mmCIF file of C-alpha atoms in Angstrom:
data_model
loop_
_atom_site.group_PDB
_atom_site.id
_atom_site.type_symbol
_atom_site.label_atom_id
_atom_site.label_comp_id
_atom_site.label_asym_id
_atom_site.label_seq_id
_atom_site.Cartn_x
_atom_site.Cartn_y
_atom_site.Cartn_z
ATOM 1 C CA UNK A 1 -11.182 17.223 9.839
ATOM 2 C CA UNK A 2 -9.203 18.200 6.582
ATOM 3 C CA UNK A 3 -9.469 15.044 4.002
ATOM 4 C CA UNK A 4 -6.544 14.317 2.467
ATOM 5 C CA UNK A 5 -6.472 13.971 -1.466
ATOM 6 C CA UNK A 6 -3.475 12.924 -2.448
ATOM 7 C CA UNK A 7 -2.022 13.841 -6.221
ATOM 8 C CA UNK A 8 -2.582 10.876 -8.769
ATOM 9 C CA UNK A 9 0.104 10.344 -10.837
ATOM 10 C CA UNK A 10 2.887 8.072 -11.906
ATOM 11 C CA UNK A 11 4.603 6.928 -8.699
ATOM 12 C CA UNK A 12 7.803 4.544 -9.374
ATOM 13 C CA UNK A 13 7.491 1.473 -7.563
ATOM 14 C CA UNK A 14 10.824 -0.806 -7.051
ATOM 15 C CA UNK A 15 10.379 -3.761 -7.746
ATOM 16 C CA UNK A 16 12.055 -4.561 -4.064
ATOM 17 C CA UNK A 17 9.978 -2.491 -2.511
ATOM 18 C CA UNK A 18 6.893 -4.373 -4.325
ATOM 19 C CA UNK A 19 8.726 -7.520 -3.250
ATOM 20 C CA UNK A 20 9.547 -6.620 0.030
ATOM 21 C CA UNK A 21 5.525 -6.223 1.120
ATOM 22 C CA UNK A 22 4.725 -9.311 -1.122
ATOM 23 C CA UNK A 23 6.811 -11.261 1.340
ATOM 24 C CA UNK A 24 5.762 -9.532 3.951
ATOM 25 C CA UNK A 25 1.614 -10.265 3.667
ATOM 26 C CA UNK A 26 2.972 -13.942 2.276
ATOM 27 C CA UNK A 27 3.797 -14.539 6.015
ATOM 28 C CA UNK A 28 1.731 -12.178 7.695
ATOM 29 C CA UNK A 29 4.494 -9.357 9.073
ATOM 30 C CA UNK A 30 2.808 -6.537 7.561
ATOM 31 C CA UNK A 31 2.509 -3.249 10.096
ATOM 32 C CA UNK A 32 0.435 -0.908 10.712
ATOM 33 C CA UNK A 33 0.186 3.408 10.912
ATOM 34 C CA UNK A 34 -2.244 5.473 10.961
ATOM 35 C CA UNK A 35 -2.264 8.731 9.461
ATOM 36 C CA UNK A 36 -3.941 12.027 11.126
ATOM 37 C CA UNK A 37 -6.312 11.939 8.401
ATOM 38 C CA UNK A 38 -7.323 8.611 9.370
ATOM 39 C CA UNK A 39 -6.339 6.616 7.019
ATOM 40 C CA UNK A 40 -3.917 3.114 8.051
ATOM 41 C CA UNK A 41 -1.117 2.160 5.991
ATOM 42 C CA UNK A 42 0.603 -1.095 5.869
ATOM 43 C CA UNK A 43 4.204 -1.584 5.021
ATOM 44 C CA UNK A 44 6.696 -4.346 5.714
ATOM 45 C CA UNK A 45 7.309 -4.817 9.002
ATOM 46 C CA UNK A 46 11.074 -3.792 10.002
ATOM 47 C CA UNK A 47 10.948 -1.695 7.405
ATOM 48 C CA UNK A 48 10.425 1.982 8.657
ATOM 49 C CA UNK A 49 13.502 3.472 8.406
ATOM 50 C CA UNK A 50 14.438 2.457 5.122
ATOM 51 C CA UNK A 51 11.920 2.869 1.615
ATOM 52 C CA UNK A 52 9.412 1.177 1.583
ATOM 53 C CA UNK A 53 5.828 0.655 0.070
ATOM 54 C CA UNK A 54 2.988 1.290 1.952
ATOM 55 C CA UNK A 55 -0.859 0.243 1.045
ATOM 56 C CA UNK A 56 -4.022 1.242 2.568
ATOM 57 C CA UNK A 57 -7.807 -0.558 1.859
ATOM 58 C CA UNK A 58 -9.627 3.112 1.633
ATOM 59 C CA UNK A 59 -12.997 3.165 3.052
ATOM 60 C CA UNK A 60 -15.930 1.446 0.943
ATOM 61 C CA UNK A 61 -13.243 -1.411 -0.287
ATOM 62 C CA UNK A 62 -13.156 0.022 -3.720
ATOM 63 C CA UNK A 63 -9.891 1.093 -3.829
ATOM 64 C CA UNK A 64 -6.404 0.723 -2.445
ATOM 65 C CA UNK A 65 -3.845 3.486 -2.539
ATOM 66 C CA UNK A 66 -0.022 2.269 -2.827
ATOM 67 C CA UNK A 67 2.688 4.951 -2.313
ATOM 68 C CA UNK A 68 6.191 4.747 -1.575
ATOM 69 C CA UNK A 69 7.485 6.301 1.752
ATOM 70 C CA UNK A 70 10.142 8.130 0.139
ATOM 71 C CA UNK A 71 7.069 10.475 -1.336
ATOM 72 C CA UNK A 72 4.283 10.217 0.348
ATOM 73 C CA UNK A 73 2.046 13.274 -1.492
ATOM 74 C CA UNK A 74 1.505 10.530 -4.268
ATOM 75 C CA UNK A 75 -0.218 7.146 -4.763
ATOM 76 C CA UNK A 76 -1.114 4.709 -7.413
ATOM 77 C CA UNK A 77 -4.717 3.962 -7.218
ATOM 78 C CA UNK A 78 -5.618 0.176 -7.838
ATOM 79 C CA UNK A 79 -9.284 -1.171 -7.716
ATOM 80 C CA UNK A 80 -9.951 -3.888 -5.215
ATOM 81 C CA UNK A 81 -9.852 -6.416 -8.393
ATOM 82 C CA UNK A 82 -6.234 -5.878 -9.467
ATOM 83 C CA UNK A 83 -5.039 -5.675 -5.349
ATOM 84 C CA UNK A 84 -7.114 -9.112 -4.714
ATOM 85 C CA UNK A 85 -4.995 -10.358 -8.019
ATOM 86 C CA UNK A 86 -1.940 -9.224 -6.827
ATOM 87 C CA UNK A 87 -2.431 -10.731 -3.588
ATOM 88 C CA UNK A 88 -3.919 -14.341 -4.961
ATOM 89 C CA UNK A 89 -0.516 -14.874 -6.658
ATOM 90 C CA UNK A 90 0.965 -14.908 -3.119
ATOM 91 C CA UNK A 91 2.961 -17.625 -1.585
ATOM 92 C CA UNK A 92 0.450 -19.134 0.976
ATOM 93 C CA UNK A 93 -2.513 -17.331 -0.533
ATOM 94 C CA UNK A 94 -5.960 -18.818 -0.183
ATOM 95 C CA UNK A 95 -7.336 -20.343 -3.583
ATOM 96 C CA UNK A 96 -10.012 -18.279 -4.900
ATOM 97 C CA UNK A 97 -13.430 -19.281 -3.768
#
């Protein structure tokens, strides 16, 4: 199986689009797809046919790759710290432990 490497490099992010899956893991509507190469991305549910952001947790839990749908050839690579603080500041998010 071919791995895909996607190209790391500045990927705009909307700030509704950012928003959008906030909301979406605040309540627990996130969905799920999963690539040929493997790899499962969640976006907002409802969301498909429109932009939207999707994230996958990349083997290992080191990393998770965000990417917009309307490109999908590039991501923004965050470390597991800076998703886990992006997610803590969540609506309904469990207090750090």
């Amino acid at each position: 199986m071919t791995v895909f490497e996607p190209e790391r490099a500045e990927v705009r992010i909307p700030r509704a689009a950012l928003d959008a899956m906030a909301a979406a893991l605040s309540v627990r509507t996130a969905a799920m797809r999963v690539w040929p190469d493997g790899i499962e991305w969640m976006y907002p549910m409802g969301t498909w046919e429109e932009p939207h952001l999707e994230v996958a947790l990349m083997p290992g839990g080191d990393e998770v790759w965000l990417r917009m749908s309307t490109d999908r050839s590039r991501v923004v690579v965050w470390t597991i710290r800076q998703w886990l603080d992006f997610v803590s500041d969540l609506p309904g998010a469990a207090p750090p432990g």
